[in-house]
Amino acid sequence: MAGTTLFVEVLTPDKTHFSGFVKAVYFPGENGYLGVLPGHAPLLTRLGVGTITCIEEDGDVVHMFCSGGFAEVMGRDVSILASVAEREGDIDEERAEKAKQRAEKRLFSGSAEVDYARAMSALQRAMERLHIAHPQ
Ligand code: ATP
């Protein structure tokens, strides 16, 4: 029988951003968001850009930004090995706002010199960070 919790770790090469038991975890896979509850089938996926949400045992909710990497679900263990991650309190809003403005300036420049895909990705990261720091 499946247990009632999962053990989730969110790691980047330099830091453990989250480690603990949760009732559920949501994260962006490469083809959209995935929700994992206890008893989930084994899974290995690339991570997209977005928000990791952990519902802790006491009902507290922890949000983290992530961009790139992999996630693995194996039994009750969920390992999220992100290329980049920040907990909501670690997000520098001013930096994200500046990154958003830079990306928008590039996207609206009409210049042939601009790498539009790169600017779109930068805008997506900045907007996701701002959304986590200031959810509506
Ligand atoms: P910027 O243009 O401001 O560097 P970016 O989206 O290009 O933003 P990333 O490549 O995603 O930055 O991340 C590079 C490093 O900087 C990572 O360690 C990431 O955690 C950190 N970082 C980037 N933006 C922020 C932010 N707004 N708040 C906190 N850390 C950030």
PDB file of C-alpha atoms and ligand atoms in Angstrom:
ATOM      1  CA  MET A   1       0.000   0.000   0.000  1.00  0.00           C
ATOM      2  CA  ALA A   2       1.279   3.501  -0.805  1.00  0.00           C
ATOM      3  CA  GLY A   3       2.380   5.652   2.148  1.00  0.00           C
ATOM      4  CA  THR A   4       0.862   9.052   2.793  1.00  0.00           C
ATOM      5  CA  THR A   5       3.964  11.144   2.152  1.00  0.00           C
ATOM      6  CA  LEU A   6       6.761  11.617  -0.358  1.00  0.00           C
ATOM      7  CA  PHE A   7      10.337  12.591   0.423  1.00  0.00           C
ATOM      8  CA  VAL A   8      11.281  15.483  -1.850  1.00  0.00           C
ATOM      9  CA  GLU A   9      14.715  16.960  -2.473  1.00  0.00           C
ATOM     10  CA  VAL A  10      15.265  19.997  -4.673  1.00  0.00           C
ATOM     11  CA  LEU A  11      18.962  20.373  -5.461  1.00  0.00           C
ATOM     12  CA  THR A  12      21.170  22.500  -7.659  1.00  0.00           C
ATOM     13  CA  PRO A  13      24.874  21.744  -8.074  1.00  0.00           C
ATOM     14  CA  ASP A  14      25.724  24.172  -5.253  1.00  0.00           C
ATOM     15  CA  LYS A  15      22.780  23.971  -2.858  1.00  0.00           C
ATOM     16  CA  THR A  16      19.919  22.015  -1.318  1.00  0.00           C
ATOM     17  CA  HIS A  17      16.858  24.242  -1.703  1.00  0.00           C
ATOM     18  CA  PHE A  18      14.337  21.887  -0.137  1.00  0.00           C
ATOM     19  CA  SER A  19      14.471  18.549   1.633  1.00  0.00           C
ATOM     20  CA  GLY A  20      11.472  17.123   3.447  1.00  0.00           C
ATOM     21  CA  PHE A  21       8.303  15.082   3.560  1.00  0.00           C
ATOM     22  CA  VAL A  22       5.346  16.362   1.577  1.00  0.00           C
ATOM     23  CA  LYS A  23       1.781  15.337   0.749  1.00  0.00           C
ATOM     24  CA  ALA A  24       2.176  16.370  -2.895  1.00  0.00           C
ATOM     25  CA  VAL A  25       4.623  18.074  -5.222  1.00  0.00           C
ATOM     26  CA  TYR A  26       4.019  19.865  -8.539  1.00  0.00           C
ATOM     27  CA  PHE A  27       6.714  20.824 -11.015  1.00  0.00           C
ATOM     28  CA  PRO A  28       7.131  21.789 -14.665  1.00  0.00           C
ATOM     29  CA  GLY A  29       8.100  18.830 -16.837  1.00  0.00           C
ATOM     30  CA  GLU A  30       9.230  19.415 -20.399  1.00  0.00           C
ATOM     31  CA  ASN A  31       5.649  18.974 -21.677  1.00  0.00           C
ATOM     32  CA  GLY A  32       3.761  20.751 -18.932  1.00  0.00           C
ATOM     33  CA  TYR A  33       3.137  20.577 -15.205  1.00  0.00           C
ATOM     34  CA  LEU A  34       3.155  17.259 -13.358  1.00  0.00           C
ATOM     35  CA  GLY A  35       1.575  16.525 -10.010  1.00  0.00           C
ATOM     36  CA  VAL A  36       3.010  13.731  -7.886  1.00  0.00           C
ATOM     37  CA  LEU A  37       1.141  12.126  -4.995  1.00  0.00           C
ATOM     38  CA  PRO A  38       2.235   9.139  -2.883  1.00  0.00           C
ATOM     39  CA  GLY A  39       2.023   5.946  -4.918  1.00  0.00           C
ATOM     40  CA  HIS A  40       2.944   7.646  -8.214  1.00  0.00           C
ATOM     41  CA  ALA A  41       4.529   5.393 -10.852  1.00  0.00           C
ATOM     42  CA  PRO A  42       8.306   5.705 -11.404  1.00  0.00           C
ATOM     43  CA  LEU A  43       9.121   8.672 -13.635  1.00  0.00           C
ATOM     44  CA  LEU A  44      12.121  10.444 -15.133  1.00  0.00           C
ATOM     45  CA  THR A  45      11.619  13.746 -16.931  1.00  0.00           C
ATOM     46  CA  ARG A  46      13.433  16.886 -17.949  1.00  0.00           C
ATOM     47  CA  LEU A  47      12.462  20.020 -16.035  1.00  0.00           C
ATOM     48  CA  GLY A  48      11.120  23.082 -17.763  1.00  0.00           C
ATOM     49  CA  VAL A  49      10.986  26.648 -16.488  1.00  0.00           C
ATOM     50  CA  GLY A  50       8.407  27.284 -13.813  1.00  0.00           C
ATOM     51  CA  THR A  51       7.366  26.809 -10.221  1.00  0.00           C
ATOM     52  CA  ILE A  52       7.941  23.805  -7.995  1.00  0.00           C
ATOM     53  CA  THR A  53       5.224  23.625  -5.347  1.00  0.00           C
ATOM     54  CA  CYS A  54       5.545  21.404  -2.286  1.00  0.00           C
ATOM     55  CA  ILE A  55       2.548  20.805  -0.001  1.00  0.00           C
ATOM     56  CA  GLU A  56       4.110  19.979   3.335  1.00  0.00           C
ATOM     57  CA  GLU A  57       2.644  17.545   5.867  1.00  0.00           C
ATOM     58  CA  ASP A  58       1.203  20.368   7.984  1.00  0.00           C
ATOM     59  CA  GLY A  59      -0.373  21.981   4.907  1.00  0.00           C
ATOM     60  CA  ASP A  60       2.276  24.699   4.481  1.00  0.00           C
ATOM     61  CA  VAL A  61       3.055  25.448   0.848  1.00  0.00           C
ATOM     62  CA  VAL A  62       6.598  26.091  -0.423  1.00  0.00           C
ATOM     63  CA  HIS A  63       7.168  27.606  -3.861  1.00  0.00           C
ATOM     64  CA  MET A  64      10.473  27.502  -5.752  1.00  0.00           C
ATOM     65  CA  PHE A  65      11.548  28.781  -9.135  1.00  0.00           C
ATOM     66  CA  CYS A  66      13.301  26.245 -11.368  1.00  0.00           C
ATOM     67  CA  SER A  67      14.857  26.257 -14.797  1.00  0.00           C
ATOM     68  CA  GLY A  68      16.235  23.165 -16.503  1.00  0.00           C
ATOM     69  CA  GLY A  69      17.474  19.874 -15.095  1.00  0.00           C
ATOM     70  CA  PHE A  70      15.764  16.586 -14.331  1.00  0.00           C
ATOM     71  CA  ALA A  71      13.214  15.130 -11.953  1.00  0.00           C
ATOM     72  CA  GLU A  72      12.975  11.513 -10.880  1.00  0.00           C
ATOM     73  CA  VAL A  73      10.168   9.790  -8.989  1.00  0.00           C
ATOM     74  CA  MET A  74      11.169   6.440  -7.520  1.00  0.00           C
ATOM     75  CA  GLY A  75       8.978   4.913  -4.812  1.00  0.00           C
ATOM     76  CA  ARG A  76       8.427   7.590  -2.171  1.00  0.00           C
ATOM     77  CA  ASP A  77      11.516   9.598  -3.241  1.00  0.00           C
ATOM     78  CA  VAL A  78      11.242  12.583  -5.569  1.00  0.00           C
ATOM     79  CA  SER A  79      14.623  14.013  -6.633  1.00  0.00           C
ATOM     80  CA  ILE A  80      14.505  17.321  -8.461  1.00  0.00           C
ATOM     81  CA  LEU A  81      17.973  18.079  -9.830  1.00  0.00           C
ATOM     82  CA  ALA A  82      17.570  21.577 -11.202  1.00  0.00           C
ATOM     83  CA  SER A  83      20.098  23.582 -13.195  1.00  0.00           C
ATOM     84  CA  VAL A  84      18.836  26.742 -11.480  1.00  0.00           C
ATOM     85  CA  ALA A  85      16.475  27.050  -8.496  1.00  0.00           C
ATOM     86  CA  GLU A  86      15.470  29.668  -5.953  1.00  0.00           C
ATOM     87  CA  ARG A  87      13.074  29.511  -3.028  1.00  0.00           C
ATOM     88  CA  GLU A  88      10.516  32.306  -3.046  1.00  0.00           C
ATOM     89  CA  GLY A  89      12.352  34.238  -0.327  1.00  0.00           C
ATOM     90  CA  ASP A  90      15.647  34.045  -2.259  1.00  0.00           C
ATOM     91  CA  ILE A  91      14.292  35.704  -5.394  1.00  0.00           C
ATOM     92  CA  ASP A  92      15.786  39.138  -6.036  1.00  0.00           C
ATOM     93  CA  GLU A  93      12.768  40.997  -7.399  1.00  0.00           C
ATOM     94  CA  GLU A  94      14.731  44.004  -8.569  1.00  0.00           C
ATOM     95  CA  ARG A  95      17.050  41.774 -10.582  1.00  0.00           C
ATOM     96  CA  ALA A  96      14.087  39.918 -12.092  1.00  0.00           C
ATOM     97  CA  GLU A  97      12.368  43.210 -12.973  1.00  0.00           C
ATOM     98  CA  LYS A  98      15.530  44.434 -14.719  1.00  0.00           C
ATOM     99  CA  ALA A  99      15.865  41.111 -16.593  1.00  0.00           C
ATOM    100  CA  LYS A 100      12.221  41.455 -17.693  1.00  0.00           C
ATOM    101  CA  GLN A 101      12.768  44.996 -18.962  1.00  0.00           C
ATOM    102  CA  ARG A 102      15.962  43.972 -20.827  1.00  0.00           C
ATOM    103  CA  ALA A 103      14.171  41.067 -22.487  1.00  0.00           C
ATOM    104  CA  GLU A 104      11.161  43.210 -23.454  1.00  0.00           C
ATOM    105  CA  LYS A 105      13.429  45.881 -24.923  1.00  0.00           C
ATOM    106  CA  ARG A 106      15.146  43.255 -27.069  1.00  0.00           C
ATOM    107  CA  LEU A 107      11.873  41.641 -28.141  1.00  0.00           C
ATOM    108  CA  PHE A 108      10.348  44.969 -29.212  1.00  0.00           C
ATOM    109  CA  SER A 109      13.523  46.317 -30.829  1.00  0.00           C
ATOM    110  CA  GLY A 110      12.787  44.871 -34.272  1.00  0.00           C
ATOM    111  CA  SER A 111      16.537  44.405 -34.662  1.00  0.00           C
ATOM    112  CA  ALA A 112      17.914  41.575 -36.813  1.00  0.00           C
ATOM    113  CA  GLU A 113      20.780  41.283 -34.300  1.00  0.00           C
ATOM    114  CA  VAL A 114      18.498  40.035 -31.513  1.00  0.00           C
ATOM    115  CA  ASP A 115      18.239  36.344 -30.643  1.00  0.00           C
ATOM    116  CA  TYR A 116      14.459  36.324 -30.117  1.00  0.00           C
ATOM    117  CA  ALA A 117      14.257  32.782 -28.728  1.00  0.00           C
ATOM    118  CA  ARG A 118      16.853  33.682 -26.104  1.00  0.00           C
ATOM    119  CA  ALA A 119      15.044  36.907 -25.233  1.00  0.00           C
ATOM    120  CA  MET A 120      11.726  35.001 -24.916  1.00  0.00           C
ATOM    121  CA  SER A 121      13.359  32.506 -22.544  1.00  0.00           C
ATOM    122  CA  ALA A 122      14.821  35.316 -20.454  1.00  0.00           C
ATOM    123  CA  LEU A 123      11.388  36.985 -20.309  1.00  0.00           C
ATOM    124  CA  GLN A 124       9.763  33.706 -19.253  1.00  0.00           C
ATOM    125  CA  ARG A 125      12.294  33.229 -16.421  1.00  0.00           C
ATOM    126  CA  ALA A 126      11.885  36.805 -15.212  1.00  0.00           C
ATOM    127  CA  MET A 127       8.068  36.686 -15.293  1.00  0.00           C
ATOM    128  CA  GLU A 128       7.996  33.365 -13.472  1.00  0.00           C
ATOM    129  CA  ARG A 129      10.282  34.741 -10.753  1.00  0.00           C
ATOM    130  CA  LEU A 130       8.152  37.860 -10.362  1.00  0.00           C
ATOM    131  CA  HIS A 131       5.005  35.745 -10.183  1.00  0.00           C
ATOM    132  CA  ILE A 132       6.485  33.565  -7.409  1.00  0.00           C
ATOM    133  CA  ALA A 133       7.693  36.608  -5.476  1.00  0.00           C
ATOM    134  CA  HIS A 134       4.280  38.314  -5.909  1.00  0.00           C
ATOM    135  CA  PRO A 135       1.507  35.784  -6.555  1.00  0.00           C
ATOM    136  CA  GLN A 136      -1.829  37.381  -7.584  1.00  0.00           C
TER     137      GLN A 136
HETATM  138  P1  ATP B   1      19.836  37.487 -15.105  1.00  0.00           P
HETATM  139  O1  ATP B   1      19.755  38.052 -16.501  1.00  0.00           O
HETATM  140  O2  ATP B   1      19.366  38.449 -14.063  1.00  0.00           O
HETATM  141  O3  ATP B   1      21.160  36.816 -14.788  1.00  0.00           O
HETATM  142  P2  ATP B   1      18.775  34.898 -15.799  1.00  0.00           P
HETATM  143  O4  ATP B   1      17.353  34.412 -15.921  1.00  0.00           O
HETATM  144  O5  ATP B   1      19.549  34.949 -17.068  1.00  0.00           O
HETATM  145  O6  ATP B   1      18.732  36.304 -15.056  1.00  0.00           O
HETATM  146  P3  ATP B   1      19.726  32.424 -14.761  1.00  0.00           P
HETATM  147  O7  ATP B   1      20.634  32.027 -15.894  1.00  0.00           O
HETATM  148  O8  ATP B   1      18.371  31.768 -14.712  1.00  0.00           O
HETATM  149  O9  ATP B   1      19.566  34.011 -14.741  1.00  0.00           O
HETATM  150  O10 ATP B   1      20.461  32.179 -13.360  1.00  0.00           O
HETATM  151  C1  ATP B   1      21.838  32.451 -13.157  1.00  0.00           C
HETATM  152  C2  ATP B   1      22.097  32.484 -11.652  1.00  0.00           C
HETATM  153  O11 ATP B   1      21.575  33.700 -11.102  1.00  0.00           O
HETATM  154  C3  ATP B   1      21.433  31.351 -10.880  1.00  0.00           C
HETATM  155  O12 ATP B   1      22.243  30.959  -9.805  1.00  0.00           O
HETATM  156  C4  ATP B   1      20.146  31.985 -10.365  1.00  0.00           C
HETATM  157  O13 ATP B   1      19.683  31.356  -9.168  1.00  0.00           O
HETATM  158  C5  ATP B   1      20.586  33.417 -10.117  1.00  0.00           C
HETATM  159  N1  ATP B   1      19.481  34.370 -10.342  1.00  0.00           N
HETATM  160  C6  ATP B   1      19.091  34.880 -11.523  1.00  0.00           C
HETATM  161  N2  ATP B   1      18.086  35.753 -11.362  1.00  0.00           N
HETATM  162  C7  ATP B   1      17.816  35.778 -10.029  1.00  0.00           C
HETATM  163  C8  ATP B   1      16.880  36.486  -9.211  1.00  0.00           C
HETATM  164  N3  ATP B   1      16.006  37.352  -9.728  1.00  0.00           N
HETATM  165  N4  ATP B   1      16.914  36.268  -7.885  1.00  0.00           N
HETATM  166  C9  ATP B   1      17.791  35.410  -7.334  1.00  0.00           C
HETATM  167  N5  ATP B   1      18.704  34.707  -8.035  1.00  0.00           N
HETATM  168  C10 ATP B   1      18.725  34.890  -9.373  1.00  0.00           C
END
